[in-house]
Short mmCIF file of C-alpha atoms and ligand atoms in Angstrom, two decimals:
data_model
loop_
_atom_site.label_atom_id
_atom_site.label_comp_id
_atom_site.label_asym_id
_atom_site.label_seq_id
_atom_site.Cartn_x
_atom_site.Cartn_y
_atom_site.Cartn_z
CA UNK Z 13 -38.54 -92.52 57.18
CA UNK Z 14 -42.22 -92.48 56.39
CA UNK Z 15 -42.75 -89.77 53.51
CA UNK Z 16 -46.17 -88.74 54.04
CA UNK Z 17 -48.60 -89.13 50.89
CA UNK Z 18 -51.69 -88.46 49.83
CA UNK Z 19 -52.23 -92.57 49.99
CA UNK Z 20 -50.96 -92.76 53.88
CA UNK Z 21 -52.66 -90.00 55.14
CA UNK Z 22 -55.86 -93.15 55.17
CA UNK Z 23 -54.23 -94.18 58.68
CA UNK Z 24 -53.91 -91.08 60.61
CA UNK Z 25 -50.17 -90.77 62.18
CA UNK Z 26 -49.83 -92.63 65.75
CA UNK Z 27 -48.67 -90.78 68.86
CA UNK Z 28 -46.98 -93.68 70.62
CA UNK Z 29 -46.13 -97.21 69.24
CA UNK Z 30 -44.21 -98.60 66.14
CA UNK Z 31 -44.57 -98.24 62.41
CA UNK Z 32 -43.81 -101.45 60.02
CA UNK Z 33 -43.49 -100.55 56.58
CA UNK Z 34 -41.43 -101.82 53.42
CA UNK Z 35 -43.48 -105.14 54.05
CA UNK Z 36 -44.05 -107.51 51.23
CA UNK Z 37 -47.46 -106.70 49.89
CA UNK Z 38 -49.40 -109.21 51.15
CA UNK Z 39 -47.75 -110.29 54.14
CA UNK Z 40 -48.74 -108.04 57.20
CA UNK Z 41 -51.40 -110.26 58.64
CA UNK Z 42 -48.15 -112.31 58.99
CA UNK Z 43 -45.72 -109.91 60.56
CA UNK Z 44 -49.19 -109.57 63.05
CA UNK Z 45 -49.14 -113.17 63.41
CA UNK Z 46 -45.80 -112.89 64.60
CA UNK Z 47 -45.96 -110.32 66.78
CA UNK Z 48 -48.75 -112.25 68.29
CA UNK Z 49 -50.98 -109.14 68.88
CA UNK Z 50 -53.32 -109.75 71.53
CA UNK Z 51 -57.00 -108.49 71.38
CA UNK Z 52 -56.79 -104.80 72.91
CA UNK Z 53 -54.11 -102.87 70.53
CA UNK Z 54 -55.19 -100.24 68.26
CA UNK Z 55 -54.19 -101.52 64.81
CA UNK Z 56 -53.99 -99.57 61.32
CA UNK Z 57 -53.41 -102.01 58.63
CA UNK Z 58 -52.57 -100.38 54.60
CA UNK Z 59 -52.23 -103.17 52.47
CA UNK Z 60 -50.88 -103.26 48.87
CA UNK Z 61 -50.30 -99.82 48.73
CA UNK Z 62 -47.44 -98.27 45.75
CA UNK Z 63 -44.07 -98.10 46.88
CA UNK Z 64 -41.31 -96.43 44.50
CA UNK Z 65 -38.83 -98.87 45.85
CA UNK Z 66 -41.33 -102.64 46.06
CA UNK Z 67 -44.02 -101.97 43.71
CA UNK Z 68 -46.28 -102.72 46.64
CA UNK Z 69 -45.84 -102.74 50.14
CA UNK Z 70 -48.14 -103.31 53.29
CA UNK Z 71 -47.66 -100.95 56.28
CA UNK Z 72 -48.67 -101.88 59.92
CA UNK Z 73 -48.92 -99.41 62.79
CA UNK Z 74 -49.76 -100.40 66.29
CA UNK Z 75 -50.50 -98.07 68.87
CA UNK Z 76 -48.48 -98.60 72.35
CA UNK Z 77 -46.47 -101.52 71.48
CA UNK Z 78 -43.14 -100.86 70.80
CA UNK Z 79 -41.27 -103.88 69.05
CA UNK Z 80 -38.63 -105.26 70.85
CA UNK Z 81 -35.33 -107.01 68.95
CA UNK Z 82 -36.28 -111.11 69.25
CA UNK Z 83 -39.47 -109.06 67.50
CA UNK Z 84 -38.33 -107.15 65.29
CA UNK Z 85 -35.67 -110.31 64.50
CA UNK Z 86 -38.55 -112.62 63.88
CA UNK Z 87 -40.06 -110.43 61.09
CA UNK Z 88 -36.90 -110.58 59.13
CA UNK Z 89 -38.35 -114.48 58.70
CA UNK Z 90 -41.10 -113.15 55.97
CA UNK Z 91 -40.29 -109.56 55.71
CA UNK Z 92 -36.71 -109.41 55.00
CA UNK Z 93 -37.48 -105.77 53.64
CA UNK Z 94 -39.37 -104.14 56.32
CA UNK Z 95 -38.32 -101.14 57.91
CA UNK Z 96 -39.69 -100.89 61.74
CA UNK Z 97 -39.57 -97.69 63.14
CA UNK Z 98 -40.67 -96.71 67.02
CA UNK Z 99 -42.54 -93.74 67.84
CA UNK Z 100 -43.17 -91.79 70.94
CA UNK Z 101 -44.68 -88.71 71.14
CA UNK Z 102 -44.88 -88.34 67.33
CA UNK Z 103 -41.57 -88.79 66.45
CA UNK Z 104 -39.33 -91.90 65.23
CA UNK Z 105 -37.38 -92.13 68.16
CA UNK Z 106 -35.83 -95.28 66.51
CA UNK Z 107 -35.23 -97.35 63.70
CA UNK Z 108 -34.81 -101.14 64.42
CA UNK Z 109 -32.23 -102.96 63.08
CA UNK Z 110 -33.55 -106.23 61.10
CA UNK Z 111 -31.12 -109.24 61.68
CA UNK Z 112 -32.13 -112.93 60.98
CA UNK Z 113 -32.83 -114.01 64.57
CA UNK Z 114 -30.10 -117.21 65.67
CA UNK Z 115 -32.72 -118.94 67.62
CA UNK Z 116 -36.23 -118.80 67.32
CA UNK Z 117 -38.43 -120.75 69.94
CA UNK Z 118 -41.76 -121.36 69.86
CA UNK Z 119 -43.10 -120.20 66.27
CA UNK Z 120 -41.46 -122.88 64.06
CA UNK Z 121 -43.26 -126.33 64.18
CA UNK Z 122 -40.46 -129.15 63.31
CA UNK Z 123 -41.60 -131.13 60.09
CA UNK Z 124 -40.08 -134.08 61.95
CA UNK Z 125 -42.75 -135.83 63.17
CA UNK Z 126 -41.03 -138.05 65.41
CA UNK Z 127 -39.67 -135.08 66.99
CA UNK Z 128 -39.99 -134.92 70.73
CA UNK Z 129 -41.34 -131.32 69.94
CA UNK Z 130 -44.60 -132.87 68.34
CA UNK Z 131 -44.78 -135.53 70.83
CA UNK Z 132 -44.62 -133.76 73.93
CA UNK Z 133 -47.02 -130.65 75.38
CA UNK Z 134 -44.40 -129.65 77.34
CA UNK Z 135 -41.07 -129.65 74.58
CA UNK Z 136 -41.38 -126.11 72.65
CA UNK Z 137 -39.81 -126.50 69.16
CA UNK Z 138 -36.75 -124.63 68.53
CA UNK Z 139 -34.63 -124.09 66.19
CA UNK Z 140 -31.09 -122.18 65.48
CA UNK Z 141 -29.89 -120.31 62.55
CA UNK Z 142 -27.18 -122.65 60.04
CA UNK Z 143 -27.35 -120.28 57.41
CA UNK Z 144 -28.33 -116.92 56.07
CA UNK Z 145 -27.94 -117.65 51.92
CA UNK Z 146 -29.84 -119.48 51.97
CA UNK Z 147 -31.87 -119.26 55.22
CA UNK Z 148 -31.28 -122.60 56.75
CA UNK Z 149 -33.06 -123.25 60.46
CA UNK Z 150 -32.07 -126.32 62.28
CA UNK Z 151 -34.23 -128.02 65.33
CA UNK Z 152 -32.15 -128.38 68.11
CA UNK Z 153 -33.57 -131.53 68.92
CA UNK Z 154 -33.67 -133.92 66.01
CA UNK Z 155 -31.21 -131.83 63.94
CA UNK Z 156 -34.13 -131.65 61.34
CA UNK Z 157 -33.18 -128.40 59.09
CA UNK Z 158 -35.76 -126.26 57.54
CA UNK Z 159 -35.71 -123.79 54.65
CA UNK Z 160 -36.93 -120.92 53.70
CA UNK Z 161 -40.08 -121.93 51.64
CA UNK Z 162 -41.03 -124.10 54.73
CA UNK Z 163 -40.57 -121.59 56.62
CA UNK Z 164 -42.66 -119.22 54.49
CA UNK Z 165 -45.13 -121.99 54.66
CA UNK Z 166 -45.51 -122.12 58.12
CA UNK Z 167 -46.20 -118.54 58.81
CA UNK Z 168 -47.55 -117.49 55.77
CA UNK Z 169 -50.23 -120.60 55.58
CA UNK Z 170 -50.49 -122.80 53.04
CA UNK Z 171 -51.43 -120.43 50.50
CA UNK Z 172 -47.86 -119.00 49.49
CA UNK J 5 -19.26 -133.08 82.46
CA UNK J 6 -22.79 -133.30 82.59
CA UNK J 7 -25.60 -134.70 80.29
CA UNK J 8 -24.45 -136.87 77.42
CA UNK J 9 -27.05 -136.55 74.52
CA UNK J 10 -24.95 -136.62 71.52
CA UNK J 11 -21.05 -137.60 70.71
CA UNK J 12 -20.43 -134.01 70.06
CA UNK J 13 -20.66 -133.69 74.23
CA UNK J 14 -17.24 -135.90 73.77
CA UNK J 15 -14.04 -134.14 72.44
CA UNK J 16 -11.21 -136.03 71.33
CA UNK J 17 -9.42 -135.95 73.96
CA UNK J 18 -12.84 -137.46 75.94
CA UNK J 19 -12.59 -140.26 73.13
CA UNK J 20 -8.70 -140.80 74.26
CA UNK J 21 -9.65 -140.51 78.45
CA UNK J 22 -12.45 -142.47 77.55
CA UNK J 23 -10.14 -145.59 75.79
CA UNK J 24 -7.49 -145.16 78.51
CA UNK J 25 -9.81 -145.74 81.56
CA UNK J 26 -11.36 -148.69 79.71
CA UNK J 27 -8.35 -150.14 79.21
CA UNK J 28 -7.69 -149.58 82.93
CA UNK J 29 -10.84 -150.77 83.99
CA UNK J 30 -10.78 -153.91 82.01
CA UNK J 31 -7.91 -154.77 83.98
CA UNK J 32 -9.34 -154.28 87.39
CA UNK J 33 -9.98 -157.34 89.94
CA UNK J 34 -12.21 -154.94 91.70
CA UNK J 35 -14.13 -151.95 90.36
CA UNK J 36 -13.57 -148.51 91.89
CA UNK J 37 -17.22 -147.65 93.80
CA UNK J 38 -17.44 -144.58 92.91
CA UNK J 39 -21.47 -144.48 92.50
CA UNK J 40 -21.60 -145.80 96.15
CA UNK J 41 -24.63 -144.90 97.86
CA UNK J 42 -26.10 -143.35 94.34
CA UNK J 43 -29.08 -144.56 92.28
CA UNK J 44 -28.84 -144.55 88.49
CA UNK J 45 -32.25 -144.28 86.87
CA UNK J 46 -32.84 -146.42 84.02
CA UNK J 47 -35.84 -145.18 81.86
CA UNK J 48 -35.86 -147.45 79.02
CA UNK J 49 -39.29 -145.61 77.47
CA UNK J 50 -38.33 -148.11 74.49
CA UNK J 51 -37.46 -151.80 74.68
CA UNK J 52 -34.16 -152.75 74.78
CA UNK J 53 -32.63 -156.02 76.37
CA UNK J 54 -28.91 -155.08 75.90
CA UNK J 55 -28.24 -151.74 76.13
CA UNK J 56 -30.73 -151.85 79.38
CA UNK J 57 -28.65 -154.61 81.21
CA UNK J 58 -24.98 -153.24 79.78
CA UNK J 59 -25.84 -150.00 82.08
CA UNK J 60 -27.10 -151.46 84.62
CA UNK J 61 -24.46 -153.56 85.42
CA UNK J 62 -22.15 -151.29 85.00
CA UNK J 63 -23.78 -148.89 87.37
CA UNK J 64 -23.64 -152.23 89.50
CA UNK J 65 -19.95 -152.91 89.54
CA UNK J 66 -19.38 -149.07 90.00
CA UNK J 67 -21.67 -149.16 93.21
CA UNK J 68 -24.83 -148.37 92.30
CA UNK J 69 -28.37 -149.11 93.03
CA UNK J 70 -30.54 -149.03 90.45
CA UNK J 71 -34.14 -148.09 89.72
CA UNK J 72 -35.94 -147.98 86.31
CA UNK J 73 -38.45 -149.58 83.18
CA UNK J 74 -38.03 -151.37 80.70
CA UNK J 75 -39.65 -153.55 77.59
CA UNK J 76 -43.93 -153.40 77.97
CA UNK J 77 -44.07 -150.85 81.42
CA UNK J 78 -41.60 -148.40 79.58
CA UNK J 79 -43.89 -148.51 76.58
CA UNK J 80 -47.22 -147.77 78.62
CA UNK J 81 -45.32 -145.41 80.63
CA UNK J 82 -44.37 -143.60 77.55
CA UNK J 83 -48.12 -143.63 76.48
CA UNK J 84 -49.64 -142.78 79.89
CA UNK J 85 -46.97 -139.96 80.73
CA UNK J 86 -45.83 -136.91 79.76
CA UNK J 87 -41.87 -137.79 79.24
CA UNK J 88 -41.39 -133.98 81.36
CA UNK J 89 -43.59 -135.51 84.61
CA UNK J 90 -41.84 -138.76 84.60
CA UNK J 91 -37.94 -137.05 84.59
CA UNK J 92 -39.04 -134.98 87.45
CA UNK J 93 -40.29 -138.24 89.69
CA UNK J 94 -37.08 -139.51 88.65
CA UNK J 95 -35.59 -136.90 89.77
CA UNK J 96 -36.57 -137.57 93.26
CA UNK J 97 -35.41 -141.24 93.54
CA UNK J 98 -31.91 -141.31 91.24
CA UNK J 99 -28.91 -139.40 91.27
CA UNK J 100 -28.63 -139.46 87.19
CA UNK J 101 -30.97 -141.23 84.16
CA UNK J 102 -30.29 -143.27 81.46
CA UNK J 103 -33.53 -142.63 78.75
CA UNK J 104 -33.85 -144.54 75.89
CA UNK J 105 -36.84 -143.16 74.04
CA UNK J 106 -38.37 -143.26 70.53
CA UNK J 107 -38.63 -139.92 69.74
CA UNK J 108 -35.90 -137.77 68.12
CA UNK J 109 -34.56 -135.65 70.87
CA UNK J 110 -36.82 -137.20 73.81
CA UNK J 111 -32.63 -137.28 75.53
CA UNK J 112 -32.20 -133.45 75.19
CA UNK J 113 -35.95 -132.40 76.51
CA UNK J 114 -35.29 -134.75 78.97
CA UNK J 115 -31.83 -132.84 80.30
CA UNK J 116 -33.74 -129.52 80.10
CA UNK J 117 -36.08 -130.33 82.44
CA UNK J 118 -34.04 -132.48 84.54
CA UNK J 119 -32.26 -131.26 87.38
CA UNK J 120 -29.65 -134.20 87.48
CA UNK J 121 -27.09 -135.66 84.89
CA UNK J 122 -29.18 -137.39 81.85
CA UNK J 123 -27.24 -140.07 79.68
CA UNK J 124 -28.83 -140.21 76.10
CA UNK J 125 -29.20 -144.39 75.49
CA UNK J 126 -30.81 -143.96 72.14
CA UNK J 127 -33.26 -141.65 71.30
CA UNK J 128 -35.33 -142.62 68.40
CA UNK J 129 -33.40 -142.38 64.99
CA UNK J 130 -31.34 -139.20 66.01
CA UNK J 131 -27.92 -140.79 68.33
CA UNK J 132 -27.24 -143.55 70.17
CA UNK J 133 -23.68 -141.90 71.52
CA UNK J 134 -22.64 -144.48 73.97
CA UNK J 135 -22.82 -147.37 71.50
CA UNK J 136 -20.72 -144.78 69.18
CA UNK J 137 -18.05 -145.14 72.10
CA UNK J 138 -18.02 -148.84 72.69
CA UNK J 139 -17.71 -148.82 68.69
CA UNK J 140 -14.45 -146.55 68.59
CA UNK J 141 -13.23 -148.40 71.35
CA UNK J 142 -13.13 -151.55 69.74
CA UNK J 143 -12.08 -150.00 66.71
CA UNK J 144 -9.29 -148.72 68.96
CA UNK J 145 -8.22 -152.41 70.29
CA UNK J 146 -7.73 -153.58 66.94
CA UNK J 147 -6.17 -150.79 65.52
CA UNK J 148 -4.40 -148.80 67.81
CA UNK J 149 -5.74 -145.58 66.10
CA UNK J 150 -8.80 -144.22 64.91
CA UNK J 151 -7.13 -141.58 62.14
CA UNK J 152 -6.10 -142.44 58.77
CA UNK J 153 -8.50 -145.74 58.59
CA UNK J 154 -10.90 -146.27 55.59
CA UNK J 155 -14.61 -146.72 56.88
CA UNK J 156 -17.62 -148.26 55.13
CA UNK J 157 -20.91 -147.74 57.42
CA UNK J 158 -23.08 -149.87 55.17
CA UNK J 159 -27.26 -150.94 55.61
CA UNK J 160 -29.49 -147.98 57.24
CA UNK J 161 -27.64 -144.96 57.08
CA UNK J 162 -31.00 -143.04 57.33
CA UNK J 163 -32.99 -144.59 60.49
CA UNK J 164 -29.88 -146.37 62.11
CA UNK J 165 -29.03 -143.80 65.13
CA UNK J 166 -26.33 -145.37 65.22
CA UNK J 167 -25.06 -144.22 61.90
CA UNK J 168 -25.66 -140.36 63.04
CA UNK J 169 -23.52 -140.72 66.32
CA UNK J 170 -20.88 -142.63 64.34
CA UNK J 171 -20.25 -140.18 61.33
CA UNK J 172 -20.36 -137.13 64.02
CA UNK J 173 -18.13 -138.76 66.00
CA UNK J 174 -15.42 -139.12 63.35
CA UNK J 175 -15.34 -135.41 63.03
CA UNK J 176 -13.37 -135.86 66.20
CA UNK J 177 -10.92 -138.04 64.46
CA UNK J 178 -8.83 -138.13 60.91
CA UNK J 179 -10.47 -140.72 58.77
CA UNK J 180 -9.04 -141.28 55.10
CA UNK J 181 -11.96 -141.84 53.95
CA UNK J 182 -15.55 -142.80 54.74
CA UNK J 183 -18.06 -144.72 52.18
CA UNK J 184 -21.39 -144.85 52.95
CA UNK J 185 -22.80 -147.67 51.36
CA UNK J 186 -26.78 -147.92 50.99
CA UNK J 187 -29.85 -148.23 48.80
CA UNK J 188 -30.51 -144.37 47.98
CA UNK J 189 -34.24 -144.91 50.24
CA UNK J 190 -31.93 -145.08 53.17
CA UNK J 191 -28.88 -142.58 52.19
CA UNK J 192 -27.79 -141.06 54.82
CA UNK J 193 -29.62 -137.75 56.67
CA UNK J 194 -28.37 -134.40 54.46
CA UNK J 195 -28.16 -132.57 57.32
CA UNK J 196 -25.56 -134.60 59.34
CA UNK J 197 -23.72 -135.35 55.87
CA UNK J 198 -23.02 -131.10 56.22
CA UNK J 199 -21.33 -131.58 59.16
CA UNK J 200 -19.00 -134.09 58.18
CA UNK J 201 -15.08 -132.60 57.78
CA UNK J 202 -13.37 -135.61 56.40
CA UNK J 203 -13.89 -137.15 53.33
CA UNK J 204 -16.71 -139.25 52.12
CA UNK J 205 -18.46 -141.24 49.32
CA UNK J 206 -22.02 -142.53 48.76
CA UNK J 207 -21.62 -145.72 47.20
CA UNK J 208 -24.65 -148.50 46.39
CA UNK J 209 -22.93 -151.51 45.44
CA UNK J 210 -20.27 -152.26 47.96
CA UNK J 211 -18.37 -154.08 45.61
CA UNK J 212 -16.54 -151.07 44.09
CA UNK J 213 -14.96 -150.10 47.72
CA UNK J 214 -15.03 -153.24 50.14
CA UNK J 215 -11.41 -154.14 49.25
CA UNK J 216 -10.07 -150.39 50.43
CA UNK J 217 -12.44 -150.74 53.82
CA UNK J 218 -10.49 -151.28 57.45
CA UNK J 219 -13.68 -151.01 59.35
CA UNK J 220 -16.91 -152.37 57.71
CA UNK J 221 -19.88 -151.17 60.59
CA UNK J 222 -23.06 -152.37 59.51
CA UNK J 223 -26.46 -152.07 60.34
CA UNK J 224 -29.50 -154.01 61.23
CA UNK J 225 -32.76 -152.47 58.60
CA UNK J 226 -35.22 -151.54 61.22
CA UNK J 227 -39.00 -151.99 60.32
CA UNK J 228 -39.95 -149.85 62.99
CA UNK J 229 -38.24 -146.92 61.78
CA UNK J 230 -39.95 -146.77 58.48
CA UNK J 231 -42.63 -144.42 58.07
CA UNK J 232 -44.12 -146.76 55.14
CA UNK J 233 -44.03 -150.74 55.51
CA UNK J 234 -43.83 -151.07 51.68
CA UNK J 235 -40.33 -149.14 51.74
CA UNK J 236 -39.31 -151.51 53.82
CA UNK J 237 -40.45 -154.59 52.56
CA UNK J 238 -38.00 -153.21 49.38
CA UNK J 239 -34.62 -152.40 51.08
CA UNK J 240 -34.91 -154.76 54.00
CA UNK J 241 -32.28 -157.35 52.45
CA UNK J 242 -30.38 -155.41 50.43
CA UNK J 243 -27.23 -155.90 51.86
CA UNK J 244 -26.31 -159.20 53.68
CA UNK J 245 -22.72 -159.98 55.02
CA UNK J 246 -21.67 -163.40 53.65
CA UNK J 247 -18.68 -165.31 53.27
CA UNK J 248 -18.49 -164.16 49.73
CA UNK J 249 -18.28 -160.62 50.76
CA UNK J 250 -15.76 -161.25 53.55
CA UNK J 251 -13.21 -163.09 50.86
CA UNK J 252 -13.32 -159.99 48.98
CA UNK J 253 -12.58 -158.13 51.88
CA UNK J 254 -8.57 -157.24 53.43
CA UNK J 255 -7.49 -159.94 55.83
CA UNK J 256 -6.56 -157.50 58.96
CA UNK J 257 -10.17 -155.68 57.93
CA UNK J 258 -12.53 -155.54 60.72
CA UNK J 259 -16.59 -156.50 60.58
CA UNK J 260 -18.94 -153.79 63.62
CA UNK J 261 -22.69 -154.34 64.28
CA UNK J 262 -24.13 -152.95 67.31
CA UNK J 263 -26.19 -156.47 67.63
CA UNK J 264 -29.52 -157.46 67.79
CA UNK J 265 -28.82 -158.61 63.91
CA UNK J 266 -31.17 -160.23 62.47
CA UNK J 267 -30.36 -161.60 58.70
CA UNK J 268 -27.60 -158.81 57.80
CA UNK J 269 -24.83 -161.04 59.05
CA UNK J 270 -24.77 -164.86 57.97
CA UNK J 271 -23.91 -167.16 60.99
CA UNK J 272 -20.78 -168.56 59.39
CA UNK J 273 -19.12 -165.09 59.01
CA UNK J 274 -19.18 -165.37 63.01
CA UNK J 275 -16.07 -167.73 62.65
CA UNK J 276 -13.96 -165.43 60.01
CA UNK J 277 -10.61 -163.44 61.95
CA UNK J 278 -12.68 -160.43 60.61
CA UNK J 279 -15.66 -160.61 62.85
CA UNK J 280 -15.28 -158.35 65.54
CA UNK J 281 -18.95 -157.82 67.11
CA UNK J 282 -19.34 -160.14 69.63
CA UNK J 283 -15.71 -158.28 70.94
CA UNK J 284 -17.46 -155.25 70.61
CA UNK J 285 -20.38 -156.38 72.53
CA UNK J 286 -18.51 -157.60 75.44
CA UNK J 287 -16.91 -154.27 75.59
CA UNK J 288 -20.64 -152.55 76.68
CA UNK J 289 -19.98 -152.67 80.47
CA UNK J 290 -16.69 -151.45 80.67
CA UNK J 291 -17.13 -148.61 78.50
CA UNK J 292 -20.39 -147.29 80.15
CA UNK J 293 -18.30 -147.43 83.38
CA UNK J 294 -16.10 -145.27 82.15
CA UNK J 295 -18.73 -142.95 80.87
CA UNK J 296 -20.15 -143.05 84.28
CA UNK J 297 -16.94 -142.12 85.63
CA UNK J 298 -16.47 -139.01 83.43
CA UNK J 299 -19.78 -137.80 84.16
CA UNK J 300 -19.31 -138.35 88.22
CA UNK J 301 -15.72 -136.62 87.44
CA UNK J 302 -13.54 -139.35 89.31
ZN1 ZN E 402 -37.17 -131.61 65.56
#
């Protein structure tokens, strides 16, 4: 639930759309990255604002989308933490559930470099969940696995 | 059955239908034409000789016509091409493709996109499944059985396709135990050492384990799969089957290579009861029948 501060109330609340909070500080131009927002969406981005539970935390709010599962999945990648709640009409009329996604296609880029997936326009990289602790991802075409850090890597940038 | 990319498409008891009907077919004054009136498409996007004639004529003796590329026009079709463009004009002419490609997984993009059966024939270092087949088999011949035999897969374990389709392919099986015998620059892949359910050991000198080994496969060091020349210039002779290494090894032992070798096998081991590759070789056509027969469901 969002408890509403004096340090919120900067982002006014949103009639329809979804709330991200409990994000690492730090990492909601990711979970934006993700989501792929197009150009168009009303966005309200508080960054490294004090949380009781993470120290810091980022918050994202976007007006009219509401985040579907394979979305709300793919955050769990960098934001293990996050809490993603959807809101029509003012209200939470939901609270996602968070669950390491078992395939994800498109966003991971194989470090394989022989991999057909780097080689071909046409051959989208994908790759399927081995293991939770730790996060193992594994491309279904070479059989290359990735970890978490790359992972983090990859989304993040180079700078975590 | 449809595509075959990797020996995890076989189960065991594919491995035991798969022996039986070679057997059978060996045995055959005439072959079954069961691919009459069908065209097997052979896109060899990578060189090879052997493996490019083996299915061919066995699509041949099963009734086929065939259309395809190999050696230089496979490589400038793989340059000139997207891989997704040519499997759909192939999917005009041919009733079912052979690829042989150089990148990892060009077998299972290829089956995606194609509408019509594809047959992985080795697709850069990640599995080479039919060869894994025509191995067993011959592994079969000699020994009746594939469980409870003591394996040493010794050379590339890394680059060597081969090597990947092999160790999965055991999972299917009961080995006592496998060594895996290599410089540490070529150890085998982590990843398909996790999948593994039997037991195995990394060894470097081969000395400590080659008089326990019933099967010694071994594998040609391939310059082309090394990201770095130097590496290679290192490991490239590091192991070399001599007649010194065969008297150390048990007389009803048995000596794979998938062949082209270049220096890994000395000429006079060719004469020694333990030699069993040019059998294994000549066991190519038969078996890729029989794979063409699963997949056709005959
Ligand atoms: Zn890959």
């Amino acid at each position: 639930m969002e408890t509403v501060n004096k340090k919120e109330l900067i982002v006014s609340k949103i009639k329809n759309g979804t709330v991200i909070d409990h994000i690492p500080a730090g990492r909601a131009l990711a979970v934006l990255r993700i989501l792929k927002i197009a150009e168009g969406y009303r966005i309200a981005l508080v960054m490294n604002v004090e949380s009781k539970k993470m120290g810091k935390k980022d918050i994202v709010k976007i007006e009219n989308k509401e985040v579907d599962e394979k979305e709300a999945n793919l955050i769990t990648l960098i934001a293990p933490t996050a809490t993603i709640n959807i809101i029509r009409d003012y209200e939470v009329v939901e609270k996602k559930k968070l669950k390491i996604p078992d395939v994800v296609k498109g966003l991971l880029k194989c470090t394989n470099l022989m991999c057909i997936t780097n080689n071909d326009v046409e051959a989208m990289p994908e790759f399927k969940k081995i293991s939770e602790k730790p996060l193992k991802m594994k491309c279904v075409y070479c059989d290359t696995v990735i970890d978490e850090n790359e992972i983090l890597k990859q989304i993040l940038g180079s700078k975590s | 059955m449809k595509d075959i990319i990797s020996v995890y498409d076989f189960s065991k008891s594919d491995f035991d239908e798969l022996f039986e009907l070679t057997d059978k077919l060996r045995n055959m004054p005439i072959f079954p034409k069961i691919l009459k009136e069908k065209t097997v498409a052979l896109a060899f996007f990578e060189p090879s000789t052997r493996t490019y004639l083996s299915f061919s004529k066995a699509a041949i003796n099963l009734g086929a016509s065939t259309i395809g590329f190999s050696g230089e026009e496979g490589t400038s079709i793989a340059k000139g091409e997207n891989l997704a463009d040519t499997i759909r004009m192939l999917n005009n002419y041919a009733d079912m493709i052979v690829i042989r490609h150089k990148f990892d997984g060009a077998a299972k993009f290829a089956s995606e996109i194609s509408e019509i059966p594809v047959i992985n024939a080795g697709d850069g270092k990640h599995e080479h499944p039919t060869q894994t087949v025509i191995d067993f088999y011959t592994i079969y011949r000699n020994f009746k059985n594939i469980d409870g035999l003591t394996f040493g897969l010794m050379g590339d374990l890394r680059y060597a396709r081969v090597v990947n389709s092999f160790l999965r392919a055991l999972t299917r099986f009961k080995p006592k135990k496998v060594y895996l015998i290599s410089p540490p620059q070529l150890s085998a892949r982590k990843e398909i050492l996790e999948e593994l359910n039997y037991p195995y050991r990394e060894v470097i000198d081969y000395n400590e384990v080659i008089e326990e080994i019933d099967v010694l496969y071994v594998t040609r060091i391939q310059k082309e799969r090394f990201p770095d020349e130097s590496e290679y210039e290192k490991v490239k002779e590091s192991y070399v089957v001599d007649m010194n290494l065969v008297s150390k090894m048990r007389k009803d032992a048995i000596i794979l290579h998938a062949l082209p070798r270049v220096n890994e096998i000395s000429r006079e081991v060719d004469k020694t009861p333990q030699a069993k590759y040019f059998e294994q070789a000549s066991y190519a056509v038969p078996v890729r029948m029989a794979i063409f027969h699963k997949i056709v469901g005959e």
